[in-house]
Amino acid sequence: MNAPAAASVPVLLDVRDDFPILQHPVKGRRLVYLDNGATTQKPAAVIEAETRYYERSNANIHRGVHWLSQHSTDLYEQGRQSVRQLLNAARPEEIVFTRGTTEGINLVAHSWARGAIGEGDEIVLTGMEHHSNIVPWQMLCEQVGASIKVVPVTDSGEIRLEDYRALLGPRTRLVAIAHVSNALGTINPVQEMTRLAHEAGAKVLVDGAQAVAHKVVDVQALDCDFYVFSGHKLYGPTGIGALYARYDILKDMPPWQGGGDMIHTVSFERSTYADVPQRFEAGTPNIAGVVGMDAAIRYVQGVGLEAIADHEHILLEHATEGLQALPGVRLIGTAGQKAGIASFVVAGIHPHDLGTILDTEGVAIRAGHHCAMPLMTRFGIPGTARASFAAYNTLDDVAALIDALRKAQKLFGTGR
């Protein structure tokens, strides 16, 4: 039986009923879904928007003269406006739809970076980056002769600005950094990091995959050059995301994929390309995904991103307190500024075993290296157990997590 929630502490949000999947038990138990860092569940409004699109609006976009094509195009471009508003971009042309964060980073690496980064140049990353913000830059460096410098991570899971500043130099061309660490929950000081990078003459790409669903993002205030995120971590569909790029940069970037809908003219002698952002959206896009992501953005804006952040902070505080009270539990990532992610290891229990045991209690967490193997190496561990929170989680969910961990420790004989 789950421990009762602390009734004296207010939970700011009550939106669990908006999510159909949470109404279905798992293995006969109430689903406690704490794997939101990997993907969030979808509210009925998103599911219904995608269904409604296929039932009433499905057609290919751009250039069609019939009503369905024009209507579908309107929905698609409405989604672009929603992303522009979510990020406070200056204009909708600065928004390029992608399959997600990974594709957005690769787009920048293949298009902008190949003309801007060359032999002897440097790219600065932090030691907490996701593999999708490491591997594309490694591939680029191998091809052009550039190199990567890494800002070290402290024992608390933070970076020191003095360490970062020391790595910036005359050959720094790009800084690519996570807004929020997916493995630690650390919120990085990206506005100040961007300012320092620009002083050094470098461009800045921000990986916002773990930020957009948990805090207000303003790319104009951050002053970053590129910002990427995934819809499926924002209560939206999988296979859709967006790249923000400053218009003065984007308009001069060459296309990275060729095909239909990204051209002005085609002949066997040469082709001319469409204006941005269409230049980067070759082929038939994920139109339904854009419609679903639009609905997801409207949903989170209706709930309120500041309210979501406050709600998740309460959950994180309670989870942290509960985890610290358990013997043999070590928190990985104790930064002063954190989003709703609690990563930890339990003495005597491998994270994968822990995840399996918790699953029998209906508690879904993530176990492993979280696509951050260099970070795990830095902490001397193979991986962590990670509980990550969303707007629909409750104090009962936190209590269920702690109760399940006690049962796991008892099973392994490692608890009190």
Short mmCIF file of N, CA, C and O in Angstrom, two decimals, residues 231-275:
data_model
loop_
_atom_site.label_atom_id
_atom_site.label_comp_id
_atom_site.label_asym_id
_atom_site.label_seq_id
_atom_site.Cartn_x
_atom_site.Cartn_y
_atom_site.Cartn_z
N GLY A 231 8.80 17.74 -29.51
CA GLY A 231 7.41 17.83 -29.11
C GLY A 231 7.00 16.77 -28.10
O GLY A 231 6.16 17.03 -27.22
N HIS A 232 7.59 15.59 -28.18
CA HIS A 232 7.12 14.49 -27.32
C HIS A 232 7.50 14.68 -25.85
O HIS A 232 6.95 14.02 -24.98
N LYS A 233 8.43 15.60 -25.56
CA LYS A 233 8.74 15.93 -24.17
C LYS A 233 7.91 17.11 -23.68
O LYS A 233 8.04 17.55 -22.54
N LEU A 234 7.04 17.61 -24.55
CA LEU A 234 6.18 18.77 -24.29
C LEU A 234 4.71 18.36 -24.33
O LEU A 234 3.85 19.13 -24.72
N TYR A 235 4.44 17.10 -23.96
CA TYR A 235 3.08 16.56 -23.96
C TYR A 235 2.52 16.43 -25.38
O TYR A 235 1.31 16.29 -25.56
N GLY A 236 3.39 16.49 -26.38
CA GLY A 236 2.97 16.38 -27.77
C GLY A 236 3.37 15.06 -28.38
O GLY A 236 3.89 14.17 -27.70
N PRO A 237 3.16 14.90 -29.70
CA PRO A 237 3.45 13.63 -30.37
C PRO A 237 4.95 13.38 -30.51
O PRO A 237 5.77 14.30 -30.41
N THR A 238 5.28 12.13 -30.77
CA THR A 238 6.64 11.78 -31.13
C THR A 238 6.88 12.14 -32.60
O THR A 238 5.94 12.32 -33.38
N GLY A 239 8.16 12.23 -32.97
CA GLY A 239 8.51 12.46 -34.36
C GLY A 239 8.32 13.87 -34.85
O GLY A 239 8.29 14.13 -36.05
N ILE A 240 8.20 14.82 -33.93
CA ILE A 240 8.05 16.22 -34.31
C ILE A 240 8.80 17.09 -33.29
O ILE A 240 8.85 16.78 -32.10
N GLY A 241 9.39 18.14 -33.78
CA GLY A 241 10.10 19.08 -32.93
C GLY A 241 10.38 20.33 -33.73
O GLY A 241 9.83 20.52 -34.82
N ALA A 242 11.24 21.18 -33.20
CA ALA A 242 11.50 22.43 -33.90
C ALA A 242 12.91 22.92 -33.63
O ALA A 242 13.49 22.68 -32.56
N LEU A 243 13.43 23.62 -34.62
CA LEU A 243 14.67 24.37 -34.50
C LEU A 243 14.33 25.85 -34.62
O LEU A 243 13.67 26.26 -35.58
N TYR A 244 14.75 26.63 -33.64
CA TYR A 244 14.75 28.08 -33.78
C TYR A 244 16.15 28.49 -34.20
O TYR A 244 17.15 28.03 -33.64
N ALA A 245 16.24 29.36 -35.20
CA ALA A 245 17.51 29.96 -35.59
C ALA A 245 17.27 31.42 -35.92
O ALA A 245 16.26 31.77 -36.54
N ARG A 246 18.17 32.26 -35.50
CA ARG A 246 18.04 33.69 -35.80
C ARG A 246 17.96 33.89 -37.30
O ARG A 246 18.72 33.29 -38.06
N TYR A 247 17.04 34.75 -37.72
CA TYR A 247 16.76 34.89 -39.14
C TYR A 247 18.00 35.30 -39.94
O TYR A 247 18.22 34.80 -41.05
N ASP A 248 18.82 36.18 -39.38
CA ASP A 248 19.99 36.63 -40.13
C ASP A 248 20.99 35.50 -40.36
O ASP A 248 21.79 35.56 -41.30
N ILE A 249 20.94 34.46 -39.53
CA ILE A 249 21.79 33.29 -39.73
C ILE A 249 21.08 32.29 -40.65
O ILE A 249 21.66 31.78 -41.60
N LEU A 250 19.82 32.04 -40.37
CA LEU A 250 19.07 31.00 -41.08
C LEU A 250 18.97 31.30 -42.57
O LEU A 250 19.08 30.39 -43.41
N LYS A 251 18.77 32.56 -42.92
CA LYS A 251 18.53 32.90 -44.32
C LYS A 251 19.74 32.62 -45.20
O LYS A 251 19.61 32.48 -46.44
N ASP A 252 20.94 32.54 -44.59
CA ASP A 252 22.16 32.27 -45.35
C ASP A 252 22.61 30.82 -45.28
O ASP A 252 23.63 30.47 -45.87
N MET A 253 21.86 29.98 -44.56
CA MET A 253 22.23 28.58 -44.43
C MET A 253 21.76 27.79 -45.65
O MET A 253 20.62 27.97 -46.09
N PRO A 254 22.60 26.90 -46.18
CA PRO A 254 22.18 26.08 -47.32
C PRO A 254 21.28 24.94 -46.86
O PRO A 254 21.34 24.53 -45.69
N PRO A 255 20.44 24.41 -47.74
CA PRO A 255 19.61 23.26 -47.36
C PRO A 255 20.47 22.04 -47.05
O PRO A 255 21.59 21.92 -47.56
N TRP A 256 19.93 21.17 -46.21
CA TRP A 256 20.72 19.97 -45.86
C TRP A 256 20.06 18.70 -46.40
O TRP A 256 20.69 17.65 -46.42
N GLN A 257 18.83 18.79 -46.86
CA GLN A 257 18.17 17.68 -47.52
C GLN A 257 17.48 18.21 -48.78
O GLN A 257 16.90 19.29 -48.75
N GLY A 258 17.58 17.46 -49.86
CA GLY A 258 16.95 17.88 -51.10
C GLY A 258 15.69 17.07 -51.37
O GLY A 258 15.56 15.93 -50.94
N GLY A 259 14.74 17.68 -52.08
CA GLY A 259 13.51 16.98 -52.42
C GLY A 259 12.41 17.96 -52.75
O GLY A 259 12.65 19.12 -53.07
N GLY A 260 11.20 17.49 -52.62
CA GLY A 260 10.06 18.34 -52.90
C GLY A 260 9.83 19.35 -51.80
O GLY A 260 10.22 19.16 -50.65
N ASP A 261 9.20 20.45 -52.16
CA ASP A 261 8.72 21.48 -51.25
C ASP A 261 9.83 22.36 -50.68
O ASP A 261 9.54 23.25 -49.90
N MET A 262 11.09 22.11 -51.03
CA MET A 262 12.16 22.97 -50.53
C MET A 262 12.83 23.72 -51.69
O MET A 262 13.90 24.27 -51.54
N ILE A 263 12.16 23.75 -52.85
CA ILE A 263 12.75 24.33 -54.05
C ILE A 263 11.87 25.44 -54.63
O ILE A 263 10.68 25.53 -54.34
N HIS A 264 12.50 26.31 -55.44
CA HIS A 264 11.76 27.22 -56.31
C HIS A 264 11.64 26.60 -57.69
O HIS A 264 10.55 26.48 -58.23
N THR A 265 12.78 26.21 -58.24
CA THR A 265 12.79 25.61 -59.57
C THR A 265 13.75 24.43 -59.60
O THR A 265 14.73 24.40 -58.85
N VAL A 266 13.46 23.48 -60.49
CA VAL A 266 14.34 22.32 -60.68
C VAL A 266 14.49 22.06 -62.17
O VAL A 266 13.50 22.00 -62.91
N SER A 267 15.72 21.90 -62.61
CA SER A 267 16.01 21.39 -63.95
C SER A 267 17.16 20.42 -63.79
O SER A 267 17.76 20.30 -62.71
N PHE A 268 17.50 19.70 -64.86
CA PHE A 268 18.61 18.78 -64.77
C PHE A 268 19.96 19.50 -64.74
O PHE A 268 20.98 18.89 -64.45
N GLU A 269 19.93 20.79 -65.01
CA GLU A 269 21.16 21.56 -64.95
C GLU A 269 21.40 22.14 -63.54
O GLU A 269 22.52 22.09 -63.03
N ARG A 270 20.35 22.64 -62.92
CA ARG A 270 20.51 23.22 -61.58
C ARG A 270 19.14 23.39 -60.94
O ARG A 270 18.11 23.37 -61.61
N SER A 271 19.16 23.60 -59.61
CA SER A 271 17.94 23.87 -58.86
C SER A 271 18.12 25.15 -58.05
O SER A 271 19.24 25.49 -57.63
N THR A 272 17.04 25.84 -57.81
CA THR A 272 17.05 26.98 -56.90
C THR A 272 16.14 26.66 -55.73
O THR A 272 15.17 25.92 -55.87
N TYR A 273 16.47 27.23 -54.57
CA TYR A 273 15.84 26.78 -53.34
C TYR A 273 14.83 27.78 -52.79
O TYR A 273 14.91 28.99 -53.04
N ALA A 274 13.90 27.25 -52.03
CA ALA A 274 12.86 28.07 -51.41
C ALA A 274 13.45 28.96 -50.32
O ALA A 274 14.57 28.74 -49.83
N ASP A 275 12.68 29.95 -49.93
CA ASP A 275 13.09 30.78 -48.80
C ASP A 275 12.98 29.97 -47.52
O ASP A 275 12.37 28.90 -47.47
#
